C-alpha positions as a LaTeX table, in Angstrom:
\begin{tabular}{lrrr}
\hline
Residue & $x$ (\AA) & $y$ (\AA) & $z$ (\AA) \\
\hline
Unk1 & $-51.06$ & $-74.59$ & $-103.29$ \\
Unk2 & $-47.42$ & $-75.47$ & $-103.77$ \\
Unk3 & $-44.91$ & $-72.87$ & $-102.57$ \\
Unk4 & $-41.13$ & $-73.20$ & $-102.81$ \\
Unk5 & $-39.57$ & $-72.32$ & $-99.45$ \\
Unk6 & $-36.21$ & $-70.54$ & $-99.17$ \\
Unk7 & $-34.44$ & $-73.84$ & $-98.42$ \\
Unk8 & $-35.78$ & $-75.43$ & $-101.63$ \\
Unk9 & $-38.45$ & $-77.58$ & $-100.01$ \\
Unk10 & $-42.05$ & $-77.31$ & $-101.26$ \\
Unk11 & $-44.93$ & $-76.38$ & $-98.93$ \\
Unk12 & $-48.18$ & $-78.10$ & $-100.00$ \\
Unk13 & $-51.13$ & $-76.46$ & $-98.21$ \\
Unk14 & $-54.83$ & $-77.36$ & $-98.20$ \\
Unk15 & $-56.74$ & $-78.40$ & $-101.28$ \\
Unk16 & $-59.72$ & $-80.51$ & $-102.24$ \\
Unk17 & $-59.21$ & $-84.28$ & $-101.95$ \\
Unk18 & $-62.54$ & $-85.10$ & $-103.62$ \\
Unk19 & $-65.64$ & $-83.07$ & $-104.50$ \\
Unk20 & $-66.57$ & $-81.12$ & $-101.36$ \\
Unk21 & $-63.80$ & $-82.76$ & $-99.30$ \\
Unk22 & $-61.58$ & $-79.85$ & $-98.32$ \\
Unk23 & $-58.28$ & $-80.21$ & $-96.48$ \\
Unk24 & $-56.43$ & $-78.41$ & $-93.72$ \\
Unk25 & $-53.48$ & $-80.76$ & $-94.23$ \\
Unk26 & $-50.03$ & $-79.33$ & $-94.92$ \\
Unk27 & $-47.10$ & $-81.36$ & $-96.23$ \\
Unk28 & $-43.53$ & $-80.46$ & $-97.06$ \\
Unk29 & $-41.81$ & $-82.16$ & $-99.99$ \\
Unk30 & $-38.03$ & $-82.37$ & $-99.93$ \\
Unk31 & $-36.71$ & $-82.68$ & $-103.52$ \\
Unk32 & $-33.25$ & $-83.75$ & $-102.27$ \\
Unk33 & $-34.50$ & $-86.83$ & $-100.43$ \\
Unk34 & $-37.69$ & $-87.28$ & $-102.44$ \\
Unk35 & $-39.65$ & $-87.58$ & $-99.21$ \\
Unk36 & $-42.76$ & $-85.82$ & $-97.91$ \\
Unk37 & $-43.41$ & $-85.02$ & $-94.26$ \\
Unk38 & $-46.39$ & $-83.59$ & $-92.43$ \\
Unk39 & $-46.31$ & $-80.00$ & $-91.20$ \\
Unk40 & $-48.62$ & $-78.13$ & $-88.85$ \\
Unk41 & $-52.15$ & $-77.99$ & $-90.34$ \\
Unk42 & $-53.93$ & $-74.84$ & $-91.43$ \\
Unk43 & $-56.35$ & $-73.33$ & $-88.93$ \\
Unk44 & $-59.20$ & $-74.26$ & $-91.29$ \\
Unk45 & $-59.85$ & $-76.38$ & $-94.35$ \\
Unk46 & $-59.44$ & $-74.47$ & $-97.61$ \\
Unk47 & $-58.95$ & $-74.81$ & $-101.35$ \\
Unk48 & $-58.47$ & $-72.32$ & $-104.20$ \\
Unk49 & $-56.54$ & $-69.95$ & $-101.94$ \\
Unk50 & $-53.33$ & $-68.10$ & $-102.80$ \\
Unk51 & $-49.94$ & $-68.75$ & $-101.17$ \\
Unk52 & $-47.12$ & $-66.22$ & $-101.38$ \\
Unk53 & $-43.54$ & $-66.67$ & $-100.17$ \\
Unk54 & $-42.54$ & $-63.67$ & $-98.04$ \\
Unk55 & $-39.00$ & $-62.22$ & $-97.98$ \\
Unk56 & $-38.44$ & $-63.52$ & $-94.42$ \\
Unk57 & $-39.20$ & $-67.11$ & $-95.50$ \\
Unk58 & $-42.75$ & $-67.29$ & $-94.17$ \\
Unk59 & $-45.74$ & $-68.01$ & $-96.44$ \\
Unk60 & $-48.93$ & $-65.91$ & $-96.62$ \\
Unk61 & $-52.13$ & $-67.85$ & $-97.44$ \\
Unk62 & $-55.17$ & $-65.74$ & $-98.35$ \\
Unk63 & $-58.82$ & $-66.71$ & $-98.77$ \\
Unk64 & $-60.07$ & $-69.81$ & $-100.48$ \\
Unk65 & $-63.22$ & $-71.89$ & $-100.33$ \\
Unk66 & $-64.62$ & $-74.45$ & $-97.89$ \\
Unk67 & $-67.95$ & $-76.02$ & $-97.05$ \\
Unk68 & $-70.74$ & $-75.37$ & $-96.57$ \\
Unk69 & $-70.65$ & $-72.70$ & $-99.29$ \\
Unk70 & $-67.97$ & $-70.66$ & $-97.55$ \\
Unk71 & $-65.94$ & $-68.14$ & $-99.48$ \\
Unk72 & $-63.20$ & $-67.54$ & $-96.94$ \\
Unk73 & $-62.32$ & $-64.04$ & $-95.79$ \\
Unk74 & $-59.32$ & $-64.87$ & $-93.62$ \\
Unk75 & $-55.55$ & $-65.25$ & $-94.03$ \\
Unk76 & $-52.82$ & $-67.27$ & $-92.31$ \\
Unk77 & $-49.03$ & $-67.03$ & $-92.20$ \\
Unk78 & $-46.82$ & $-70.13$ & $-91.99$ \\
Unk79 & $-43.45$ & $-70.00$ & $-90.24$ \\
Unk80 & $-41.33$ & $-72.95$ & $-91.47$ \\
Unk81 & $-38.76$ & $-72.48$ & $-88.69$ \\
Unk82 & $-41.35$ & $-72.76$ & $-85.90$ \\
Unk83 & $-43.73$ & $-74.98$ & $-87.95$ \\
Unk84 & $-46.66$ & $-72.79$ & $-86.89$ \\
Unk85 & $-49.55$ & $-70.94$ & $-88.53$ \\
Unk86 & $-50.65$ & $-67.50$ & $-87.32$ \\
Unk87 & $-53.94$ & $-65.91$ & $-88.29$ \\
Unk88 & $-53.66$ & $-62.56$ & $-90.07$ \\
Unk89 & $-57.18$ & $-61.50$ & $-91.07$ \\
Unk90 & $-57.37$ & $-58.95$ & $-93.91$ \\
Unk91 & $-59.67$ & $-55.94$ & $-93.79$ \\
Unk92 & $-61.97$ & $-57.28$ & $-96.53$ \\
Unk93 & $-62.82$ & $-60.73$ & $-97.91$ \\
Unk94 & $-61.17$ & $-61.86$ & $-101.15$ \\
Unk95 & $-62.60$ & $-65.39$ & $-101.40$ \\
Unk96 & $-61.30$ & $-67.15$ & $-104.50$ \\
Unk97 & $-59.83$ & $-66.17$ & $-107.89$ \\
Unk98 & $-58.10$ & $-63.12$ & $-106.41$ \\
Unk99 & $-54.38$ & $-62.50$ & $-106.89$ \\
Unk100 & $-51.59$ & $-62.04$ & $-104.34$ \\
Unk101 & $-48.39$ & $-60.49$ & $-105.72$ \\
Unk102 & $-45.13$ & $-60.00$ & $-103.82$ \\
Unk103 & $-43.95$ & $-56.46$ & $-104.52$ \\
Unk104 & $-40.35$ & $-55.21$ & $-104.59$ \\
Unk105 & $-40.57$ & $-53.73$ & $-101.10$ \\
Unk106 & $-41.60$ & $-57.11$ & $-99.63$ \\
Unk107 & $-45.28$ & $-56.30$ & $-99.18$ \\
Unk108 & $-48.05$ & $-58.39$ & $-100.81$ \\
Unk109 & $-50.70$ & $-56.80$ & $-103.04$ \\
Unk110 & $-54.03$ & $-58.68$ & $-102.90$ \\
Unk111 & $-56.42$ & $-57.71$ & $-105.70$ \\
Unk112 & $-60.14$ & $-58.43$ & $-106.21$ \\
Unk113 & $-61.69$ & $-61.87$ & $-105.96$ \\
Unk114 & $-64.98$ & $-63.75$ & $-105.84$ \\
Unk115 & $-66.39$ & $-63.36$ & $-102.32$ \\
Unk116 & $-69.66$ & $-65.21$ & $-102.79$ \\
Unk117 & $-71.94$ & $-66.63$ & $-105.42$ \\
Unk118 & $-70.87$ & $-64.29$ & $-108.24$ \\
Unk119 & $-70.17$ & $-61.51$ & $-105.74$ \\
Unk120 & $-66.96$ & $-60.02$ & $-107.09$ \\
Unk121 & $-65.02$ & $-57.28$ & $-105.32$ \\
Unk122 & $-62.99$ & $-54.26$ & $-106.36$ \\
Unk123 & $-61.16$ & $-54.23$ & $-103.02$ \\
Unk124 & $-57.35$ & $-54.07$ & $-102.95$ \\
Unk125 & $-55.23$ & $-54.59$ & $-99.83$ \\
Unk126 & $-51.56$ & $-54.72$ & $-98.97$ \\
Unk127 & $-50.04$ & $-57.03$ & $-96.36$ \\
Unk128 & $-46.81$ & $-55.89$ & $-94.71$ \\
Unk129 & $-44.93$ & $-58.92$ & $-93.31$ \\
Unk130 & $-42.67$ & $-56.71$ & $-91.18$ \\
Unk131 & $-45.64$ & $-55.53$ & $-89.11$ \\
Unk132 & $-48.21$ & $-58.25$ & $-89.96$ \\
Unk133 & $-50.64$ & $-55.41$ & $-90.72$ \\
Unk134 & $-53.02$ & $-54.99$ & $-93.64$ \\
Unk135 & $-53.70$ & $-51.60$ & $-95.21$ \\
Unk136 & $-56.35$ & $-50.69$ & $-97.73$ \\
Unk137 & $-55.04$ & $-49.66$ & $-101.14$ \\
Unk138 & $-56.77$ & $-47.77$ & $-103.93$ \\
Unk139 & $-59.62$ & $-50.02$ & $-105.14$ \\
Unk140 & $-60.12$ & $-51.06$ & $-108.73$ \\
Unk141 & $-62.58$ & $-48.99$ & $-110.78$ \\
Unk142 & $-64.85$ & $-52.04$ & $-110.90$ \\
Unk143 & $-65.14$ & $-55.51$ & $-109.44$ \\
Unk144 & $-62.77$ & $-58.15$ & $-110.88$ \\
Unk145 & $-61.90$ & $-61.82$ & $-110.41$ \\
Unk146 & $-60.20$ & $-64.57$ & $-112.46$ \\
Unk147 & $-57.51$ & $-62.09$ & $-113.56$ \\
Unk148 & $-53.72$ & $-62.34$ & $-113.56$ \\
Unk149 & $-51.25$ & $-60.09$ & $-111.75$ \\
Unk150 & $-47.52$ & $-59.83$ & $-112.37$ \\
Unk151 & $-44.74$ & $-57.73$ & $-110.87$ \\
Unk152 & $-42.90$ & $-55.59$ & $-113.43$ \\
Unk153 & $-39.20$ & $-54.71$ & $-113.19$ \\
Unk154 & $-40.01$ & $-51.08$ & $-112.34$ \\
Unk155 & $-42.03$ & $-52.15$ & $-109.26$ \\
Unk156 & $-45.49$ & $-51.68$ & $-110.72$ \\
Unk157 & $-47.99$ & $-54.55$ & $-110.92$ \\
Unk158 & $-49.83$ & $-55.44$ & $-114.13$ \\
Unk159 & $-53.38$ & $-56.77$ & $-113.66$ \\
Unk160 & $-54.89$ & $-58.19$ & $-116.85$ \\
Unk161 & $-58.14$ & $-59.79$ & $-117.97$ \\
Unk162 & $-60.59$ & $-61.59$ & $-115.75$ \\
Unk163 & $-64.31$ & $-61.14$ & $-115.30$ \\
Unk164 & $-66.58$ & $-58.74$ & $-113.46$ \\
Unk165 & $-69.65$ & $-60.89$ & $-112.98$ \\
Unk166 & $-71.38$ & $-64.12$ & $-113.97$ \\
Unk167 & $-70.45$ & $-65.13$ & $-117.49$ \\
Unk168 & $-68.98$ & $-61.72$ & $-118.35$ \\
Unk169 & $-65.40$ & $-61.19$ & $-119.43$ \\
Unk170 & $-63.47$ & $-57.97$ & $-118.97$ \\
Unk171 & $-62.67$ & $-57.59$ & $-122.66$ \\
Unk172 & $-58.99$ & $-56.99$ & $-123.17$ \\
Unk173 & $-58.69$ & $-54.70$ & $-120.18$ \\
Unk174 & $-55.38$ & $-54.30$ & $-118.31$ \\
Unk175 & $-54.33$ & $-51.99$ & $-115.47$ \\
Unk176 & $-51.06$ & $-50.95$ & $-113.85$ \\
Unk177 & $-50.78$ & $-50.44$ & $-110.09$ \\
Unk178 & $-48.10$ & $-48.04$ & $-108.85$ \\
Unk179 & $-47.32$ & $-48.72$ & $-105.16$ \\
Unk180 & $-45.45$ & $-45.41$ & $-104.85$ \\
Unk181 & $-48.52$ & $-43.32$ & $-105.65$ \\
Unk182 & $-51.20$ & $-45.93$ & $-104.78$ \\
Unk183 & $-52.84$ & $-45.41$ & $-108.17$ \\
Unk184 & $-54.25$ & $-47.52$ & $-111.01$ \\
Unk185 & $-53.70$ & $-46.58$ & $-114.66$ \\
Unk186 & $-55.33$ & $-48.22$ & $-117.70$ \\
Unk187 & $-52.81$ & $-49.57$ & $-120.20$ \\
Unk188 & $-55.17$ & $-49.47$ & $-123.17$ \\
Unk189 & $-56.82$ & $-52.51$ & $-124.71$ \\
Unk190 & $-54.97$ & $-55.79$ & $-125.10$ \\
Unk191 & $-54.70$ & $-57.33$ & $-128.58$ \\
Unk192 & $-57.16$ & $-60.06$ & $-127.52$ \\
Unk193 & $-59.46$ & $-60.34$ & $-124.50$ \\
\hline
\end{tabular}
């Protein structure tokens, strides 16, 4: 992942260097000097995770994949001031192809994901960076992965598309999450799946 820090530098975390060669390496690219420096490594190798910049300048990394056949169920938080990673395990695994969306109140909404070989989840959790605590949110009506999630101006989160199992698409389906009421509402079908 590549995450722009509050000072403009870019945090490059984990990844896959070659097939089945996963990394715990973390680098920081400085666009002013054009140089890259090493940062503290992740606690474990991972790829296909999410990375979300928190309001306090830290970065939340959730899930990912590593070998042998590990769909990761953990999370880590990077502090660029201290150059340290702290483990922050969620309540449920999210694996890969989940989404992590920073909401207006500074919390992070983590939705769905692929937690195993075509084992998708309907689980939804919220990470509060002020307390470093996860809480369970209202789950999706059905399992979902490979979707998108975007914060709307009114504070709700739009989750659109994706799949709910092997080789099956969620045809044109989109949902709105309201953090005030902790509810999901269908938007009606999209023009195209």
